[in-house]
């Protein structure tokens, strides 16, 4: 136990969430497929940092506010799901275009991914409510959660992006390209539907 958090147990849980398909990982996979890992690295960095934008507001009072007014989290959940579904629609109609490096999304584009990712909100809320010691200061718990997730994301998010690059290298400018992009879009939709169903 460190910082009021069961670090080992939370790390196992968090790895299962950060490493498996979800809205953020589908967006990273798509970025890798379209632009390659090197060009998408600023975007990957933004996605990594963006989870901190969820952790700290929860640690400094949003979690307590949400307990008093559950509608806040419902609005966040459905609003963020709508945004991710919009991204899925964009993915479905996109193509892997060689030489498109210049239009790769940047760091600030990555910053919006996790604040608008229902899976991130659910995972971090579970961290605060299931893995923290009773009575532990929220800021200590937040610091521990932030550290664990930062390490996991620095390892796992680039792997998802690189995976997209490898897949794209094999099928760019082939008939399979269209099916890849549609498949990624469907996986994104499915991941959002799963998170919403689990949360509901």
PDB file of C-alpha atoms in Angstrom:
ATOM      1  CA  UNK A   1       0.000   0.000   0.000  1.00  0.00           C
ATOM      2  CA  UNK A   2       1.476   3.374  -1.009  1.00  0.00           C
ATOM      3  CA  UNK A   3      -0.140   6.792  -1.051  1.00  0.00           C
ATOM      4  CA  UNK A   4      -3.335   5.222   0.252  1.00  0.00           C
ATOM      5  CA  UNK A   5      -3.592   2.941  -2.810  1.00  0.00           C
ATOM      6  CA  UNK A   6      -3.109  -0.824  -3.195  1.00  0.00           C
ATOM      7  CA  UNK A   7      -0.488  -0.301  -5.894  1.00  0.00           C
ATOM      8  CA  UNK A   8       0.026  -3.924  -6.955  1.00  0.00           C
ATOM      9  CA  UNK A   9      -3.669  -4.748  -7.305  1.00  0.00           C
ATOM     10  CA  UNK A  10      -4.454  -1.476  -9.053  1.00  0.00           C
ATOM     11  CA  UNK A  11      -1.516  -1.942 -11.452  1.00  0.00           C
ATOM     12  CA  UNK A  12      -2.848  -5.353 -12.523  1.00  0.00           C
ATOM     13  CA  UNK A  13      -6.333  -3.929 -13.018  1.00  0.00           C
ATOM     14  CA  UNK A  14      -5.033  -0.851 -14.855  1.00  0.00           C
ATOM     15  CA  UNK A  15      -2.814  -2.919 -17.163  1.00  0.00           C
ATOM     16  CA  UNK A  16      -5.852  -4.983 -18.144  1.00  0.00           C
ATOM     17  CA  UNK A  17      -7.654  -1.757 -19.046  1.00  0.00           C
ATOM     18  CA  UNK A  18      -4.861   0.244 -20.681  1.00  0.00           C
ATOM     19  CA  UNK A  19      -3.616  -2.723 -22.695  1.00  0.00           C
ATOM     20  CA  UNK A  20      -6.920  -3.937 -24.097  1.00  0.00           C
ATOM     21  CA  UNK A  21      -9.064  -2.516 -26.919  1.00  0.00           C
ATOM     22  CA  UNK A  22     -10.967   0.629 -26.048  1.00  0.00           C
ATOM     23  CA  UNK A  23     -11.764   3.984 -27.636  1.00  0.00           C
ATOM     24  CA  UNK A  24      -8.307   5.468 -26.960  1.00  0.00           C
ATOM     25  CA  UNK A  25      -6.410   2.426 -28.224  1.00  0.00           C
ATOM     26  CA  UNK A  26      -8.537   2.285 -31.365  1.00  0.00           C
ATOM     27  CA  UNK A  27      -7.734   5.938 -32.056  1.00  0.00           C
ATOM     28  CA  UNK A  28      -4.025   5.212 -31.476  1.00  0.00           C
ATOM     29  CA  UNK A  29      -4.167   2.176 -33.759  1.00  0.00           C
ATOM     30  CA  UNK A  30      -5.791   4.300 -36.430  1.00  0.00           C
ATOM     31  CA  UNK A  31      -3.218   7.092 -36.050  1.00  0.00           C
ATOM     32  CA  UNK A  32      -0.445   4.543 -36.480  1.00  0.00           C
ATOM     33  CA  UNK A  33      -2.134   3.073 -39.533  1.00  0.00           C
ATOM     34  CA  UNK A  34      -2.566   6.432 -41.245  1.00  0.00           C
ATOM     35  CA  UNK A  35       0.612   8.261 -40.301  1.00  0.00           C
ATOM     36  CA  UNK A  36       3.104   5.841 -38.737  1.00  0.00           C
ATOM     37  CA  UNK A  37       4.407   5.814 -35.174  1.00  0.00           C
ATOM     38  CA  UNK A  38       7.123   8.445 -35.639  1.00  0.00           C
ATOM     39  CA  UNK A  39       4.781  11.053 -37.128  1.00  0.00           C
ATOM     40  CA  UNK A  40       2.092  10.258 -34.548  1.00  0.00           C
ATOM     41  CA  UNK A  41       4.400  10.438 -31.489  1.00  0.00           C
ATOM     42  CA  UNK A  42       3.252  13.972 -30.492  1.00  0.00           C
ATOM     43  CA  UNK A  43      -0.325  12.704 -30.620  1.00  0.00           C
ATOM     44  CA  UNK A  44       0.618   9.646 -28.538  1.00  0.00           C
ATOM     45  CA  UNK A  45       2.264  11.955 -25.971  1.00  0.00           C
ATOM     46  CA  UNK A  46      -0.906  14.048 -25.817  1.00  0.00           C
ATOM     47  CA  UNK A  47      -3.005  10.933 -25.230  1.00  0.00           C
ATOM     48  CA  UNK A  48      -0.691   9.867 -22.388  1.00  0.00           C
ATOM     49  CA  UNK A  49      -0.907  13.271 -20.701  1.00  0.00           C
ATOM     50  CA  UNK A  50      -4.656  13.515 -21.286  1.00  0.00           C
ATOM     51  CA  UNK A  51      -5.421  10.852 -18.703  1.00  0.00           C
ATOM     52  CA  UNK A  52      -3.933  13.141 -16.071  1.00  0.00           C
ATOM     53  CA  UNK A  53      -6.692  15.618 -16.985  1.00  0.00           C
ATOM     54  CA  UNK A  54      -9.186  13.031 -15.734  1.00  0.00           C
ATOM     55  CA  UNK A  55      -7.298  11.809 -12.652  1.00  0.00           C
ATOM     56  CA  UNK A  56      -6.666  15.093 -10.888  1.00  0.00           C
ATOM     57  CA  UNK A  57     -10.163  16.640 -11.137  1.00  0.00           C
ATOM     58  CA  UNK A  58     -11.524  13.384  -9.667  1.00  0.00           C
ATOM     59  CA  UNK A  59      -8.924  13.531  -6.909  1.00  0.00           C
ATOM     60  CA  UNK A  60      -9.763  17.114  -6.033  1.00  0.00           C
ATOM     61  CA  UNK A  61     -13.484  16.904  -5.632  1.00  0.00           C
ATOM     62  CA  UNK A  62     -15.253  15.878  -8.843  1.00  0.00           C
ATOM     63  CA  UNK A  63     -15.716  12.328  -7.535  1.00  0.00           C
ATOM     64  CA  UNK A  64     -17.466  13.613  -4.402  1.00  0.00           C
ATOM     65  CA  UNK A  65     -19.544  16.016  -6.467  1.00  0.00           C
ATOM     66  CA  UNK A  66     -20.544  13.193  -8.782  1.00  0.00           C
ATOM     67  CA  UNK A  67     -21.667  11.101  -5.801  1.00  0.00           C
ATOM     68  CA  UNK A  68     -24.005  13.924  -4.784  1.00  0.00           C
ATOM     69  CA  UNK A  69     -25.208  14.601  -8.347  1.00  0.00           C
ATOM     70  CA  UNK A  70     -24.959  11.398 -10.426  1.00  0.00           C
ATOM     71  CA  UNK A  71     -26.335  13.243 -13.457  1.00  0.00           C
ATOM     72  CA  UNK A  72     -22.899  14.886 -13.847  1.00  0.00           C
ATOM     73  CA  UNK A  73     -21.277  11.565 -14.659  1.00  0.00           C
ATOM     74  CA  UNK A  74     -24.159  10.543 -16.897  1.00  0.00           C
ATOM     75  CA  UNK A  75     -23.715  13.697 -18.969  1.00  0.00           C
ATOM     76  CA  UNK A  76     -19.958  13.110 -19.144  1.00  0.00           C
ATOM     77  CA  UNK A  77     -20.455   9.461 -20.071  1.00  0.00           C
ATOM     78  CA  UNK A  78     -22.913  10.014 -22.905  1.00  0.00           C
ATOM     79  CA  UNK A  79     -21.291  13.203 -24.174  1.00  0.00           C
ATOM     80  CA  UNK A  80     -17.893  11.568 -24.388  1.00  0.00           C
ATOM     81  CA  UNK A  81     -19.399   8.493 -26.050  1.00  0.00           C
ATOM     82  CA  UNK A  82     -20.954  10.721 -28.713  1.00  0.00           C
ATOM     83  CA  UNK A  83     -17.560  12.264 -29.457  1.00  0.00           C
ATOM     84  CA  UNK A  84     -15.826   8.882 -29.761  1.00  0.00           C
ATOM     85  CA  UNK A  85     -18.595   7.680 -32.098  1.00  0.00           C
ATOM     86  CA  UNK A  86     -17.989  10.765 -34.233  1.00  0.00           C
ATOM     87  CA  UNK A  87     -14.326   9.758 -34.414  1.00  0.00           C
ATOM     88  CA  UNK A  88     -15.398   6.269 -35.482  1.00  0.00           C
ATOM     89  CA  UNK A  89     -17.446   7.747 -38.322  1.00  0.00           C
ATOM     90  CA  UNK A  90     -14.386   9.728 -39.434  1.00  0.00           C
ATOM     91  CA  UNK A  91     -12.218   6.603 -39.261  1.00  0.00           C
ATOM     92  CA  UNK A  92     -14.621   4.558 -41.384  1.00  0.00           C
ATOM     93  CA  UNK A  93     -14.353   6.973 -44.304  1.00  0.00           C
ATOM     94  CA  UNK A  94     -10.607   7.569 -44.110  1.00  0.00           C
ATOM     95  CA  UNK A  95      -7.770   6.011 -46.094  1.00  0.00           C
ATOM     96  CA  UNK A  96      -4.149   5.174 -45.452  1.00  0.00           C
ATOM     97  CA  UNK A  97      -2.443   7.759 -47.622  1.00  0.00           C
ATOM     98  CA  UNK A  98       1.334   7.509 -48.119  1.00  0.00           C
ATOM     99  CA  UNK A  99       2.971  10.873 -47.543  1.00  0.00           C
ATOM    100  CA  UNK A 100       0.150  12.133 -45.292  1.00  0.00           C
ATOM    101  CA  UNK A 101       2.651  12.668 -42.468  1.00  0.00           C
ATOM    102  CA  UNK A 102       2.242  16.442 -42.483  1.00  0.00           C
ATOM    103  CA  UNK A 103      -1.393  16.201 -41.406  1.00  0.00           C
ATOM    104  CA  UNK A 104      -0.826  13.825 -38.505  1.00  0.00           C
ATOM    105  CA  UNK A 105      -2.682  14.917 -35.344  1.00  0.00           C
ATOM    106  CA  UNK A 106      -0.507  16.715 -32.809  1.00  0.00           C
ATOM    107  CA  UNK A 107      -0.037  16.864 -29.049  1.00  0.00           C
ATOM    108  CA  UNK A 108      -3.045  19.083 -28.371  1.00  0.00           C
ATOM    109  CA  UNK A 109      -5.317  16.796 -30.393  1.00  0.00           C
ATOM    110  CA  UNK A 110      -4.233  13.962 -28.105  1.00  0.00           C
ATOM    111  CA  UNK A 111      -5.146  15.948 -25.000  1.00  0.00           C
ATOM    112  CA  UNK A 112      -8.872  15.574 -25.671  1.00  0.00           C
ATOM    113  CA  UNK A 113      -8.855  11.778 -26.056  1.00  0.00           C
ATOM    114  CA  UNK A 114      -9.100  10.582 -22.450  1.00  0.00           C
ATOM    115  CA  UNK A 115     -11.285  13.391 -21.077  1.00  0.00           C
ATOM    116  CA  UNK A 116     -13.764  12.315 -23.785  1.00  0.00           C
ATOM    117  CA  UNK A 117     -13.205   8.590 -23.240  1.00  0.00           C
ATOM    118  CA  UNK A 118     -15.864   6.891 -21.079  1.00  0.00           C
ATOM    119  CA  UNK A 119     -13.526   3.953 -20.407  1.00  0.00           C
ATOM    120  CA  UNK A 120     -10.962   6.312 -18.826  1.00  0.00           C
ATOM    121  CA  UNK A 121     -13.537   7.863 -16.484  1.00  0.00           C
ATOM    122  CA  UNK A 122     -14.831   4.433 -15.455  1.00  0.00           C
ATOM    123  CA  UNK A 123     -11.356   2.977 -14.874  1.00  0.00           C
ATOM    124  CA  UNK A 124     -10.101   5.895 -12.795  1.00  0.00           C
ATOM    125  CA  UNK A 125     -13.303   6.054 -10.742  1.00  0.00           C
ATOM    126  CA  UNK A 126     -12.852   2.360  -9.924  1.00  0.00           C
ATOM    127  CA  UNK A 127      -9.291   3.138  -8.845  1.00  0.00           C
ATOM    128  CA  UNK A 128     -10.503   5.724  -6.340  1.00  0.00           C
ATOM    129  CA  UNK A 129     -13.440   3.684  -5.058  1.00  0.00           C
ATOM    130  CA  UNK A 130     -12.118   0.094  -5.055  1.00  0.00           C
ATOM    131  CA  UNK A 131      -8.338   0.238  -4.545  1.00  0.00           C
ATOM    132  CA  UNK A 132      -7.881   3.170  -2.142  1.00  0.00           C
ATOM    133  CA  UNK A 133      -7.651   2.819   1.632  1.00  0.00           C
ATOM    134  CA  UNK A 134     -10.656   4.225   3.516  1.00  0.00           C
ATOM    135  CA  UNK A 135      -9.887   7.706   4.723  1.00  0.00           C
ATOM    136  CA  UNK A 136      -6.790   8.155   2.562  1.00  0.00           C
ATOM    137  CA  UNK A 137      -6.393  11.736   1.284  1.00  0.00           C
ATOM    138  CA  UNK A 138      -7.718  11.998  -2.255  1.00  0.00           C
ATOM    139  CA  UNK A 139      -4.620  13.854  -3.459  1.00  0.00           C
ATOM    140  CA  UNK A 140      -2.367  10.984  -2.281  1.00  0.00           C
ATOM    141  CA  UNK A 141      -4.549   8.439  -4.035  1.00  0.00           C
ATOM    142  CA  UNK A 142      -4.606  10.612  -7.161  1.00  0.00           C
ATOM    143  CA  UNK A 143      -0.800  10.836  -7.185  1.00  0.00           C
ATOM    144  CA  UNK A 144      -0.463   7.053  -6.947  1.00  0.00           C
ATOM    145  CA  UNK A 145      -3.054   6.413  -9.648  1.00  0.00           C
ATOM    146  CA  UNK A 146      -1.420   9.043 -11.863  1.00  0.00           C
ATOM    147  CA  UNK A 147       2.009   7.434 -11.507  1.00  0.00           C
ATOM    148  CA  UNK A 148       0.837   3.891 -12.236  1.00  0.00           C
ATOM    149  CA  UNK A 149      -1.177   4.942 -15.292  1.00  0.00           C
ATOM    150  CA  UNK A 150       1.600   7.167 -16.644  1.00  0.00           C
ATOM    151  CA  UNK A 151       4.066   4.253 -16.639  1.00  0.00           C
ATOM    152  CA  UNK A 152       1.578   1.852 -18.232  1.00  0.00           C
ATOM    153  CA  UNK A 153       0.591   4.331 -20.925  1.00  0.00           C
ATOM    154  CA  UNK A 154       4.197   5.185 -21.808  1.00  0.00           C
ATOM    155  CA  UNK A 155       4.737   1.489 -22.520  1.00  0.00           C
ATOM    156  CA  UNK A 156       1.408   0.381 -24.007  1.00  0.00           C
ATOM    157  CA  UNK A 157       0.093   3.347 -26.023  1.00  0.00           C
ATOM    158  CA  UNK A 158       3.059   3.459 -28.436  1.00  0.00           C
ATOM    159  CA  UNK A 159       2.661  -0.304 -28.963  1.00  0.00           C
ATOM    160  CA  UNK A 160      -0.919   0.205 -30.159  1.00  0.00           C
ATOM    161  CA  UNK A 161       0.191   2.974 -32.493  1.00  0.00           C
ATOM    162  CA  UNK A 162       3.084   0.876 -33.828  1.00  0.00           C
ATOM    163  CA  UNK A 163       0.674  -2.024 -34.350  1.00  0.00           C
ATOM    164  CA  UNK A 164      -1.439   0.166 -36.604  1.00  0.00           C
ATOM    165  CA  UNK A 165       1.664   1.127 -38.571  1.00  0.00           C
ATOM    166  CA  UNK A 166       2.629  -2.521 -39.095  1.00  0.00           C
ATOM    167  CA  UNK A 167      -0.862  -3.490 -40.229  1.00  0.00           C
ATOM    168  CA  UNK A 168      -1.017  -0.543 -42.614  1.00  0.00           C
ATOM    169  CA  UNK A 169       2.375  -1.385 -44.123  1.00  0.00           C
ATOM    170  CA  UNK A 170       0.986  -4.719 -45.215  1.00  0.00           C
ATOM    171  CA  UNK A 171      -2.257  -3.522 -46.781  1.00  0.00           C
ATOM    172  CA  UNK A 172      -1.914   0.132 -47.901  1.00  0.00           C
ATOM    173  CA  UNK A 173      -3.309   0.649 -51.407  1.00  0.00           C
ATOM    174  CA  UNK A 174      -4.918  -2.787 -51.458  1.00  0.00           C
ATOM    175  CA  UNK A 175      -8.622  -3.701 -51.284  1.00  0.00           C
ATOM    176  CA  UNK A 176      -8.072  -4.757 -47.655  1.00  0.00           C
ATOM    177  CA  UNK A 177      -7.333  -1.129 -46.711  1.00  0.00           C
ATOM    178  CA  UNK A 178     -10.985  -0.120 -46.854  1.00  0.00           C
ATOM    179  CA  UNK A 179     -11.950  -3.064 -44.671  1.00  0.00           C
ATOM    180  CA  UNK A 180      -9.237  -2.230 -42.150  1.00  0.00           C
ATOM    181  CA  UNK A 181     -10.537   1.306 -41.660  1.00  0.00           C
ATOM    182  CA  UNK A 182     -14.124   0.107 -41.417  1.00  0.00           C
ATOM    183  CA  UNK A 183     -13.043  -2.614 -39.011  1.00  0.00           C
ATOM    184  CA  UNK A 184     -11.270  -0.087 -36.795  1.00  0.00           C
ATOM    185  CA  UNK A 185     -14.388   2.072 -36.812  1.00  0.00           C
ATOM    186  CA  UNK A 186     -16.545  -0.898 -35.802  1.00  0.00           C
ATOM    187  CA  UNK A 187     -14.125  -1.839 -33.018  1.00  0.00           C
ATOM    188  CA  UNK A 188     -14.265   1.738 -31.751  1.00  0.00           C
ATOM    189  CA  UNK A 189     -18.073   1.653 -31.712  1.00  0.00           C
ATOM    190  CA  UNK A 190     -18.049  -1.758 -30.015  1.00  0.00           C
ATOM    191  CA  UNK A 191     -15.633  -0.585 -27.330  1.00  0.00           C
ATOM    192  CA  UNK A 192     -17.845   2.412 -26.539  1.00  0.00           C
ATOM    193  CA  UNK A 193     -20.971   0.248 -26.448  1.00  0.00           C
ATOM    194  CA  UNK A 194     -19.255  -2.189 -24.098  1.00  0.00           C
ATOM    195  CA  UNK A 195     -18.155   0.550 -21.713  1.00  0.00           C
ATOM    196  CA  UNK A 196     -21.624   2.125 -21.685  1.00  0.00           C
ATOM    197  CA  UNK A 197     -23.323  -1.235 -21.112  1.00  0.00           C
ATOM    198  CA  UNK A 198     -20.925  -2.127 -18.303  1.00  0.00           C
ATOM    199  CA  UNK A 199     -21.369   1.262 -16.695  1.00  0.00           C
ATOM    200  CA  UNK A 200     -25.125   1.126 -16.947  1.00  0.00           C
TER     201      UNK A 200
END
